[in-house]
XYZ file of C-alpha atoms in Angstrom:
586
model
C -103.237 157.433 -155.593
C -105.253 158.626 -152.399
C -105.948 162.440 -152.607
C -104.286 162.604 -149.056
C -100.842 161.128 -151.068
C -101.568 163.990 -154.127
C -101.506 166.394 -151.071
C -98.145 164.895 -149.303
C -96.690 165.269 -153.067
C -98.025 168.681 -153.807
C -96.942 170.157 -150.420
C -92.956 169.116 -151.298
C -93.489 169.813 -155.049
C -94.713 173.284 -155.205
C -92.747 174.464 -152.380
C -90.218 172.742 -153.415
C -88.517 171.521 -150.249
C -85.909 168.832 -150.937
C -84.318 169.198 -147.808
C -80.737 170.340 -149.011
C -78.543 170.137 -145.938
C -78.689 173.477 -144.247
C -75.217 175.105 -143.347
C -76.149 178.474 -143.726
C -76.992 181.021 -140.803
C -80.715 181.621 -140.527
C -82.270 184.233 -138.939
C -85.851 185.018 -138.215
C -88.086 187.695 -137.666
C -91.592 189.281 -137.043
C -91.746 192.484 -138.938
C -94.688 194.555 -138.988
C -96.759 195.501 -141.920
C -100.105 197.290 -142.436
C -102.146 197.814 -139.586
C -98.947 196.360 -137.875
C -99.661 193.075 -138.366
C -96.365 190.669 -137.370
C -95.278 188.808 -140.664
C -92.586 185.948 -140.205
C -89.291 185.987 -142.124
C -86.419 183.647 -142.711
C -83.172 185.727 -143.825
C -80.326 182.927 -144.904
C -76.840 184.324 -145.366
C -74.168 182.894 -147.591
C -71.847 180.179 -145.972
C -68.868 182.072 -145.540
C -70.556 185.699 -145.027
C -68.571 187.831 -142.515
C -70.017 191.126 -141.807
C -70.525 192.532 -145.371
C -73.524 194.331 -147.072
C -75.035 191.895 -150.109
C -78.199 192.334 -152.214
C -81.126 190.778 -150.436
C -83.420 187.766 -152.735
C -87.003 187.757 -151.721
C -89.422 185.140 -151.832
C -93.250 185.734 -150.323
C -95.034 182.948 -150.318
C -98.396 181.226 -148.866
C -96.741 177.767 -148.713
C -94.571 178.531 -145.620
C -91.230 179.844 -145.854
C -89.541 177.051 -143.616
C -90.944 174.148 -141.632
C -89.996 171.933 -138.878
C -90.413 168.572 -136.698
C -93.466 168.671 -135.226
C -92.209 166.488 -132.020
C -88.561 168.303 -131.305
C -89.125 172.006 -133.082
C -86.062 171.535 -134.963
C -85.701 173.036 -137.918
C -85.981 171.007 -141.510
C -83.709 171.807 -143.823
C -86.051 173.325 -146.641
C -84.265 175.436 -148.898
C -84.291 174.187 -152.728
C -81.678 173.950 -155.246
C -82.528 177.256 -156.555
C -82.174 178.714 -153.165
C -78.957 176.786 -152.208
C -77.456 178.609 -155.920
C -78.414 182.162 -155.163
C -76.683 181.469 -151.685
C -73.444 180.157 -152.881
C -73.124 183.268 -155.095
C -73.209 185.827 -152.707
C -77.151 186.790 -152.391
C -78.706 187.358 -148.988
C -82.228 185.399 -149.241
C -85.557 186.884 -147.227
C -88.180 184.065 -147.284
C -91.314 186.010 -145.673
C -95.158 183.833 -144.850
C -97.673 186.316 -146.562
C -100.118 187.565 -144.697
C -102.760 184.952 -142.788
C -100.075 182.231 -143.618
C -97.319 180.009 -141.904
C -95.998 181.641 -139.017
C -97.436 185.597 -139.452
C -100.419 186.987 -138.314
C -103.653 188.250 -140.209
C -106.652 186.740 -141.573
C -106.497 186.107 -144.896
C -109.670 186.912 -147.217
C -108.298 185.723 -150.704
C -105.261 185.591 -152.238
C -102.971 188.260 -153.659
C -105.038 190.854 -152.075
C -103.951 195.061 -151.767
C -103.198 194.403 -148.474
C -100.678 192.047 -149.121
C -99.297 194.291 -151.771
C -99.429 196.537 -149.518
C -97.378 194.553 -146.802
C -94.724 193.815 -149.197
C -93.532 197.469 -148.979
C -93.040 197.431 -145.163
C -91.115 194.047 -145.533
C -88.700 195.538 -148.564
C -88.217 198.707 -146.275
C -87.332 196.587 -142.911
C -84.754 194.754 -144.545
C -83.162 198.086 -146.709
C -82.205 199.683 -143.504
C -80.436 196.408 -142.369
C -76.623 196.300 -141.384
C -76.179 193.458 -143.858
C -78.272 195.021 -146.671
C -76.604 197.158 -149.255
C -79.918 198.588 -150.108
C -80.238 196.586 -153.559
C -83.824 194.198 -153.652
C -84.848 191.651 -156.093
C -87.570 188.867 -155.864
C -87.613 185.827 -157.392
C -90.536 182.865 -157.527
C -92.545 179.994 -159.417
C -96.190 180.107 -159.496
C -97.676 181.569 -156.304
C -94.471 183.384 -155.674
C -93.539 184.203 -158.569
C -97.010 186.596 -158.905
C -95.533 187.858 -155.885
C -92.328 189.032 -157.077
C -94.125 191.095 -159.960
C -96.641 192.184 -157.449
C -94.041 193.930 -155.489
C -92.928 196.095 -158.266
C -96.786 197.656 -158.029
C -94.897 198.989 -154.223
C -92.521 201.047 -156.060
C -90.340 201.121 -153.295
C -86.694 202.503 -154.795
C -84.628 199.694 -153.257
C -86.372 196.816 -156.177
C -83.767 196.594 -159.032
C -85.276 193.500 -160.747
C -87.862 190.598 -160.283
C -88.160 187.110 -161.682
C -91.887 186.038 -161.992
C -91.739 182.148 -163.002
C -94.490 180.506 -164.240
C -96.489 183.543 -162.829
C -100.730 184.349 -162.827
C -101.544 187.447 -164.783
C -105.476 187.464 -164.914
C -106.556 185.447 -161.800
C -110.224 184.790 -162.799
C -108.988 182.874 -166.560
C -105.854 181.118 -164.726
C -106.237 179.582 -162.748
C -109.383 180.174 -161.064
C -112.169 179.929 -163.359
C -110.480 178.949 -167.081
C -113.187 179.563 -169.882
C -115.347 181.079 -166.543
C -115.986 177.176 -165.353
C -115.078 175.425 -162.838
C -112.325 173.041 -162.260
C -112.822 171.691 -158.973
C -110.449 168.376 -159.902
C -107.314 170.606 -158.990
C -108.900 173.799 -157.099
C -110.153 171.638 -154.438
C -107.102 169.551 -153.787
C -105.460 173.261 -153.740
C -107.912 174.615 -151.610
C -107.791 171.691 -149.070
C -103.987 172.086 -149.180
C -103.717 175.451 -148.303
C -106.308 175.518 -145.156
C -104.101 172.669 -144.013
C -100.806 174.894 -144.473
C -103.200 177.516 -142.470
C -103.901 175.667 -139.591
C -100.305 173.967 -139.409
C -102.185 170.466 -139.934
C -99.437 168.219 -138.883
C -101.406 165.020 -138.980
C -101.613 165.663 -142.523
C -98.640 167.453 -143.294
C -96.427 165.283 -141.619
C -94.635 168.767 -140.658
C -94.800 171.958 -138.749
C -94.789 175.175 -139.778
C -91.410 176.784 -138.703
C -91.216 179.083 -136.159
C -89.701 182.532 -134.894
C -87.842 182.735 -131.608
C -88.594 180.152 -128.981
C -92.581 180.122 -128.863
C -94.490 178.212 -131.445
C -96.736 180.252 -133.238
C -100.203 179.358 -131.670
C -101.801 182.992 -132.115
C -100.653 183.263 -135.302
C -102.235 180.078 -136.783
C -105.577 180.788 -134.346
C -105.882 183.770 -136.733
C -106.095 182.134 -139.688
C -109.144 180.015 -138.639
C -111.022 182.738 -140.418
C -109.314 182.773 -143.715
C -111.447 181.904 -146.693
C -111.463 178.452 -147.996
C -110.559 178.879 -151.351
C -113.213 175.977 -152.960
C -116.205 177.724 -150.985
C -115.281 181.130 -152.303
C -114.892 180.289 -155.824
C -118.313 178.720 -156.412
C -120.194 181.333 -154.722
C -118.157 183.528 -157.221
C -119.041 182.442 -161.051
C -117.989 186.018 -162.803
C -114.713 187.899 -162.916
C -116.545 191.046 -160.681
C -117.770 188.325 -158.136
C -116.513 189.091 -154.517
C -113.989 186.779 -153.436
C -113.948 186.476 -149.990
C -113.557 190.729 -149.171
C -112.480 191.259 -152.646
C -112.987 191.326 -156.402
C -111.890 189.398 -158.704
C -110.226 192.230 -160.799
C -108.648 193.467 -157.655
C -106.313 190.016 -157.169
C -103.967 189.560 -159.775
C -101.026 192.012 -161.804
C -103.357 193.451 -164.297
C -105.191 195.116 -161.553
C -101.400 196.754 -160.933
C -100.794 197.436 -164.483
C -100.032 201.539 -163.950
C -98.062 201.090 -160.585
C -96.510 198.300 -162.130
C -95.445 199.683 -165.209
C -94.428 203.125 -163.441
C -92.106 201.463 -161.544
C -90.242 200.064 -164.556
C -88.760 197.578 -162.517
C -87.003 195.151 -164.886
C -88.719 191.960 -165.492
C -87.370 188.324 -166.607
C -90.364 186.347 -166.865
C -90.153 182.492 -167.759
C -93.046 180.901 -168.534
C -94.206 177.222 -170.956
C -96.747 177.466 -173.528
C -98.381 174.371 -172.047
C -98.515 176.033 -168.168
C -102.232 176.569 -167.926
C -103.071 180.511 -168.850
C -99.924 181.757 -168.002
C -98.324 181.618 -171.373
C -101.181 184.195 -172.580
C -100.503 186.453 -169.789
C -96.790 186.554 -170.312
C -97.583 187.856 -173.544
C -100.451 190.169 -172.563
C -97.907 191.592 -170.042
C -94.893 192.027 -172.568
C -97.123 194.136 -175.151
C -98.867 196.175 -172.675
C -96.598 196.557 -169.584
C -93.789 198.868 -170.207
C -91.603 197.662 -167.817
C -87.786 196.405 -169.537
C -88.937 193.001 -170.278
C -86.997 189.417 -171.253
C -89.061 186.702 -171.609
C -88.117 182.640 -171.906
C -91.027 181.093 -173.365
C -89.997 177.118 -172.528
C -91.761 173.943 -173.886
C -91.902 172.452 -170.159
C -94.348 171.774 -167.245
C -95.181 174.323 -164.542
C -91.704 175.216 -162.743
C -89.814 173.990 -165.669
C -89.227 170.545 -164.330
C -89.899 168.096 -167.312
C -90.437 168.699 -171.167
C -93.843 168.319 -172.511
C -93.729 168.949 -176.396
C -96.381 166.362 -177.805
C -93.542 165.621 -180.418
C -90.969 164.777 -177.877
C -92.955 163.095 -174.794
C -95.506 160.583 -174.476
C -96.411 158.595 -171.331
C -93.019 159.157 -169.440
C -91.011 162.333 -168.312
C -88.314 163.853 -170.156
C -85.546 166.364 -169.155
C -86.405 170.285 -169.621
C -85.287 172.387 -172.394
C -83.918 174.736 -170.872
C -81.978 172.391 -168.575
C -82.471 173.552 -164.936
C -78.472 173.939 -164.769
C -79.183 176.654 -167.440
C -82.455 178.135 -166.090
C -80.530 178.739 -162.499
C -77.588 180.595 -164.620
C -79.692 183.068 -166.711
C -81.622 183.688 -163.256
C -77.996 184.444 -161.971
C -76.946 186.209 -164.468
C -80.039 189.014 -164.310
C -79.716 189.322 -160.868
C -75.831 189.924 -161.603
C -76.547 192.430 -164.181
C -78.944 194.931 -162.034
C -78.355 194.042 -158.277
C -74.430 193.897 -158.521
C -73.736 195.858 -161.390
C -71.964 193.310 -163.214
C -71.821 193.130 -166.926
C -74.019 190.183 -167.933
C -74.998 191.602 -171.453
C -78.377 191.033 -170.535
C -79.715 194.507 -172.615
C -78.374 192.240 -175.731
C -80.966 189.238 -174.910
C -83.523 189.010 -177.276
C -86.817 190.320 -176.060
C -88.788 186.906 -176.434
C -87.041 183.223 -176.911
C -89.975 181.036 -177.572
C -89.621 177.439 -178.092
C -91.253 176.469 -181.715
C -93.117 172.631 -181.353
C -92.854 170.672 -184.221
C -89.347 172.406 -185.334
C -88.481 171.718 -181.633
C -86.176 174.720 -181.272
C -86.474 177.534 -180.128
C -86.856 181.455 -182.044
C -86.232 184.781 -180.958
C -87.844 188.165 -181.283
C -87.561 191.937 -180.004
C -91.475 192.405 -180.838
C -94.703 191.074 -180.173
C -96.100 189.547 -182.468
C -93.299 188.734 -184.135
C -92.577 190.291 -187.670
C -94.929 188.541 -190.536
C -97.812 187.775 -189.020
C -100.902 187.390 -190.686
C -104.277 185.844 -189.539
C -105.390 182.913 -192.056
C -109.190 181.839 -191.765
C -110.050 178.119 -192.252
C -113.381 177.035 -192.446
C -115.109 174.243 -191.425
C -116.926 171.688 -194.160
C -118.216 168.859 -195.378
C -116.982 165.296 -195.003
C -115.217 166.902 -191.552
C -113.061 169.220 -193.835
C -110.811 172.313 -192.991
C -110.340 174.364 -195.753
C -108.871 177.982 -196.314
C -111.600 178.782 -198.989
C -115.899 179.063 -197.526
C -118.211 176.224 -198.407
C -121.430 177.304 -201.094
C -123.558 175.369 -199.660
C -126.843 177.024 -198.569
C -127.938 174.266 -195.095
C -124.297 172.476 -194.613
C -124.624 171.839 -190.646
C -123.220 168.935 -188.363
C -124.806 167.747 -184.934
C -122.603 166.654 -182.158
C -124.203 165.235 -178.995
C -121.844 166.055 -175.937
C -120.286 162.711 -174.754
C -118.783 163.591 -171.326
C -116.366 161.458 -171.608
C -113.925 163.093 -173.457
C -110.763 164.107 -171.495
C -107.283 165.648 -171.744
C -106.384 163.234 -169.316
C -104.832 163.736 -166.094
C -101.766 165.257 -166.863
C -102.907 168.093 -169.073
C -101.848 172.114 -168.846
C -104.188 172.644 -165.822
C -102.849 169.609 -163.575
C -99.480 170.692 -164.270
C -100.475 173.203 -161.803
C -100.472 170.837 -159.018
C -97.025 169.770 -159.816
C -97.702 167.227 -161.998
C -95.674 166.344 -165.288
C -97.767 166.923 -168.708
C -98.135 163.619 -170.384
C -100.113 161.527 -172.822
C -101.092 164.531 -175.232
C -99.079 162.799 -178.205
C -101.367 160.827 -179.351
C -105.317 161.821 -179.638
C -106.594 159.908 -182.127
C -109.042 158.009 -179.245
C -110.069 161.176 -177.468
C -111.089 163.107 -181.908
C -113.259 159.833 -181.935
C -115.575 161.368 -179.344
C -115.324 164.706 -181.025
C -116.437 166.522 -183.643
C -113.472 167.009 -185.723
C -112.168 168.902 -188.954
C -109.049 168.466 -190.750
C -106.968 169.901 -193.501
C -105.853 168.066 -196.413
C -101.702 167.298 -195.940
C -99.810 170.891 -196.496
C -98.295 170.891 -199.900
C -95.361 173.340 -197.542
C -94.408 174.279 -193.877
C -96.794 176.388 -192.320
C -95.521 178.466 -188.841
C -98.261 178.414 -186.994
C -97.276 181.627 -184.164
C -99.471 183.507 -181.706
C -103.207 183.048 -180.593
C -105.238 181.242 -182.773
C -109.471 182.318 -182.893
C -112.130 179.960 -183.288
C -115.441 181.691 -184.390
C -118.560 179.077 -184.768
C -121.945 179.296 -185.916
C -123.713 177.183 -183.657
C -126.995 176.257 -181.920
C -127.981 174.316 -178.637
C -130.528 171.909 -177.496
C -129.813 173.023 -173.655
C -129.149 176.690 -172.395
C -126.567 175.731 -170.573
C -123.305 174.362 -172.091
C -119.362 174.361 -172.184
C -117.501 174.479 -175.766
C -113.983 173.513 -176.019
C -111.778 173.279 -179.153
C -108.613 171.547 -179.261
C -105.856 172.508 -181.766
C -104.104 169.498 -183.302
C -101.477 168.481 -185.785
C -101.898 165.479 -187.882
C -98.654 163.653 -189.033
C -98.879 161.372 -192.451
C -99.602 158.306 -190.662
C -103.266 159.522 -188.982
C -101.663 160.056 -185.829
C -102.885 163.710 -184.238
C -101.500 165.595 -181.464
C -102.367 168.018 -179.307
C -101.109 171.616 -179.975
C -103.460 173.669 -177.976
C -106.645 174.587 -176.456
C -109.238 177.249 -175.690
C -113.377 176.578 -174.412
C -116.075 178.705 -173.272
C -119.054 178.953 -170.598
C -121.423 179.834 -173.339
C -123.346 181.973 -170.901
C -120.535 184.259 -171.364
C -119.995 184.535 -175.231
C -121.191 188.121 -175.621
C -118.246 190.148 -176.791
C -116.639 192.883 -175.417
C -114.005 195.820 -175.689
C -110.369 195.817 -174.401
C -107.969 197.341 -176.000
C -105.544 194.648 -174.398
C -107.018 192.381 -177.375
C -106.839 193.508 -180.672
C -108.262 191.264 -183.466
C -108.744 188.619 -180.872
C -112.516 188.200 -179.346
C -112.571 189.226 -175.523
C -114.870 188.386 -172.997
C -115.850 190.153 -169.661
C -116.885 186.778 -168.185
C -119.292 190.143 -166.259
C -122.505 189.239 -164.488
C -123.730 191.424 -166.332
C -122.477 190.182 -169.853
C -123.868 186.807 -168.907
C -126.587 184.976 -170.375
C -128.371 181.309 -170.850
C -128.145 180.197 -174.866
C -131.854 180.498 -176.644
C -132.806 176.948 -176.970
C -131.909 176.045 -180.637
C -131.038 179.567 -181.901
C -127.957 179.691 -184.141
C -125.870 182.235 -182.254
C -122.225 183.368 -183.555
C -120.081 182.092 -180.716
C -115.846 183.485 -180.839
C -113.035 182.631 -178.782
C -109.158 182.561 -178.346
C -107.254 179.695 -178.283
C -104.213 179.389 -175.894
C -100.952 180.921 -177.520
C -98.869 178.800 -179.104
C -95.943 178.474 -181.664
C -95.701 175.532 -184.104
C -94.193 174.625 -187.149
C -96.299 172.553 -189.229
C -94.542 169.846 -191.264
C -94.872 169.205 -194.939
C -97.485 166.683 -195.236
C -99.065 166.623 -191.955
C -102.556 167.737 -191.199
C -104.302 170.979 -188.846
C -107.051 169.661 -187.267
C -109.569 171.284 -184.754
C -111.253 168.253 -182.840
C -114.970 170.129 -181.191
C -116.078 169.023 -177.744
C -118.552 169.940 -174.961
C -116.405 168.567 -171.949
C -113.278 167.507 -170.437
C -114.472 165.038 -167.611
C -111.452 164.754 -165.833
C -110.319 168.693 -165.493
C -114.168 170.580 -165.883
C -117.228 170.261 -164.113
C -119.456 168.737 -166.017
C -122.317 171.867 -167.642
C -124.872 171.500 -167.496
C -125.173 169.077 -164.722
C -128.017 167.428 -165.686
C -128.943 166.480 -168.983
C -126.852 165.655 -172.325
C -126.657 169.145 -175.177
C -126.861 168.626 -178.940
C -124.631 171.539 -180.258
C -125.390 172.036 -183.959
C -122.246 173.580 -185.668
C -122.997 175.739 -188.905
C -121.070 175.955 -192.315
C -122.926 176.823 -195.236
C -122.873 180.191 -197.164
C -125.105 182.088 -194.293
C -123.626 181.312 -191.233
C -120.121 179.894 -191.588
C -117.641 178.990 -188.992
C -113.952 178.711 -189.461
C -110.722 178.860 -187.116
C -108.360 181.648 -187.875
C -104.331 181.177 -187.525
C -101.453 183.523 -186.827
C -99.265 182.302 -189.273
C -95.667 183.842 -189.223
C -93.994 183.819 -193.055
């Protein structure tokens, strides 16, 4: 596939625009925000709406809010399914380009900046004091908007009774800018290069126009936003989480930078999310112990949106239906809205907290805390012979070399292309990818073993470069020999100094700081700890836990260093041992 095809794909996927016929009343509108800046908004009625106030649906978004043919300026129809159901049950919807984006004005320095948390309040309040408002807000989105719909609870403006964030970012920098502080340029660039085309309305490669707001086409507008940063160019000039991107910070682009406003507001919150969805699964959870908003969160087993399944046990090389369905992740959106925008009974205070999906059992569980009641941490260590065991070796020099291959991959369809709108395939089987790898297994379980929460690997270790990237994939091993993949986590090792956060108890945190950062000692055994994704996993009788040990994933990571090939030296002998430690659930 060309990358200008991945582009045509991604710009209908993650808008999703699949051109529903269009038979509601549209209006738009240029509404001024900070520093009065004009932002453009759609506002679609319901099909047989006569005259009466409803609850108004945002959605603010950098991938247009509506196009149209670039030869006859007619509008195409570009509202989604999800759109199309909100409609149909009596919701006003108010799709709004962000600042420096479609149709409104602005330059736009990075993403998710104040400023355009900022606008959001002037938008909420233009639309409150509308004939056809009755004053009640909500906000609803997948990835890009769906940050935005949590973001505008850090307004506080009274009128917001409840958000949806789907498939949402949390910490920017980890997810899914720079995961493990590398970079990915296989999906950030096709991203970048997709967004400055979105920016300057690039029909020739768009096969579309931005929609527009009255008569005149938006020509001012979009000669603007020839000074917005390009998103590839930014990140690699900005390796560490307190790096300026474009005018801002890092720390000053994502929900966690909102964390007081946010929780002050106590905006309700139903947050869906996949274990398998690049970072977000950890910042779900991050946000449900440590925000104190009223929170219910539907952890699925699914690709980024929700669109296909992608349990390792279930799906292999083609795509399988969701679990949820998408019939019944459009009703419990429905049916939250219902409950705090119209008042209507939807027993929603009786959901439980957390419904995560459990692989291997492939069902899912329910909790009202997190962690969930049981949990203890396990520690298994690594051995001999490639062995995984829960007691520490005696040995006084036990030690295995592994020279990075950079071959080793996740694939193409892994939890950080899912991102791009792809379906996550091909993890069911590993066994070809643990023969590049260093790997250590357990002997078959003599019982069950729930495997729930983030997972720590801790390794004694030692480099021939001082550069290098670690990564350690989580695997389960049925009786036959055949692994698959559970989880990941990896690490620049320039950044595996430790720090404090109170965010992260018992698990290791790092700043991913400038000033935290520094080059490995050539061949000094350093103690190097790091989380794992999140997961949840039940662990047959008989199969295996496996960690498989690798220094790249060629087709996601740039390759670190860039020249030159690392012999990492793992440790397990009575002095320096290294082990993996497990949030098993009893």
């Amino acid at each position: 596939m060309t990358a200008k095809r991945f582009l045509f794909i991604l710009f209908f996927v993650s808008t999703y625009q699949f051109g529903f016929s269009q038979t509601n009343t549209v209006e738009s509108y240029y509404i001024p925000a900070v520093n009065g800046t004009k932002l453009a908004m759609d506002v679609y009625f319901p099909e047989d709406y006569k005259n009466k106030k409803l609850p108004v649906l945002f959605e603010l978004t950098r991938y247009w809010r509506g196009k149209e043919d670039p030869k006859s300026g007619k509008p195409i129809a570009s509202l989604n399914q999800l759109d199309k159901y909100f409609l149909d049950h009596d919701y006003i919807l108010a799709k709004v380009d962000v600042r420096g984006t479609g149709a409104s004005y602005g330059v736009r320095k990075a993403e998710y900046t104040p400023t355009e948390v900022k606008d959001a309040w002037y938008i909420v309040d233009w639309v409150v004091n509308q004939t056809w408002s009755d004053g009640n807000v909500g906000a609803y989105g997948t990835s890009y908007a769906g940050t935005t719909a949590e973001l505008l609870c850090a307004t506080q403006h009274p009128a917001i009774k409840a958000v949806i964030p789907g498939w949402s970012d949390f910490d920017v920098y980890e997810s899914p800018s720079r995961p493990y502080g590398m970079l990915a340029t296989s999906f950030i660039a096709p991203w970048s290069q997709y967004v400055d085309w979105l920016d300057q309305n690039s029909v020739e490669n768009l096969g579309a126009s931005v929609r527009r707001v009255g008569e005149d086409f938006p020509m001012d507008a979009i000669k603007e936003h020839e000074n917005n940063t390009i998103v590839l160019e930014a990140l690699t000039k900005a390796p560490y989480k307190d790096s300026k991107f474009g005018d801002f910070k890092f720390e000053e682009l994502d929900p966690l930078h909102w964390k007081k406003e946010i929780s002050e507001s106590n905006i309700p919150m139903l947050v869906l999310t996949s274990w398998l969805d690049a970072g977000t699964a950890e910042g779900t959870l991050l946000r449900l112990q440590h925000f104190d908003n009223p929170q219910k969160v539907v952890m699925m087993p699914t690709s980024h949106g929700g669109g296909s399944h992608a349990s390792p046990f279930l799906v292999s090389d083609k795509m399988v239906a969701p679990v949820p369905s998408v019939t019944e992740q459009l009703k419990l959106r429905l049916d939250f809205f219902d409950h705090y925008l119209k008042e209507k009974d939807k027993g929603v205070e009786a959901w439980p907290t957390i419904k995560y999906y459990n692989f291997g059992e492939e069902s899912f569980k329910q909790s009202d805390i997190w962690p969930p009641k049981g949990q203890q941490r396990i520690q298994y260590f690594l051995d001999a012979n490639g062995e995984l065991n829960t007691s520490s070796s005696d040995e006084h020099l036990g030690m295995d070399e592994y020279l990075v291959d950079f071959s080793v991959s996740t694939g193409t369809n892994n939890r950080w292309t899912t991102q791009m709108g792809k379906h996550i395939l091909n993890l069911d089987n590993r066994n070809a990818a643990d023969s590049l790898m260093l790997t250590y297994t357990t002997a078959p379980l003599a019982e069950p073993l729930q495997i729930t929460g983030t997972p720590v690997i801790s390794l004694n270790l030692s480099s021939t470069h001082k550069e290098g990237g670690i990564f350690v994939y989580l695997e389960d091993v049925d009786p036959s020999g055949r692994s698959r993949y559970i989880t990941e986590g990896g690490l620049l090792l320039e950044h595996r100094k430790l720090s404090k956060n109170d965010m992260f108890d018992k698990i290791p945190y790092h700043s991913f700081r400038k000033s935290d950062a520094s080059p490995m000692s050539i061949d000094k055994i350093e103690e190097v700890s790091f989380k794992l994704h999140p997961t949840s996993i039940l662990i047959k009788k008989g199969h295996s836990i496996r960690i498989a040990i690798s220094g790249a994933d060629k087709d996601t990571f740039d390759k670190v260093p860039t020249e030159g090939t690392p012999t990492f030296s793992i440790y397990r002998n009575k002095t320096n041992k290294s082990f993996l430690e497990l949030p098993i659930v009893e």
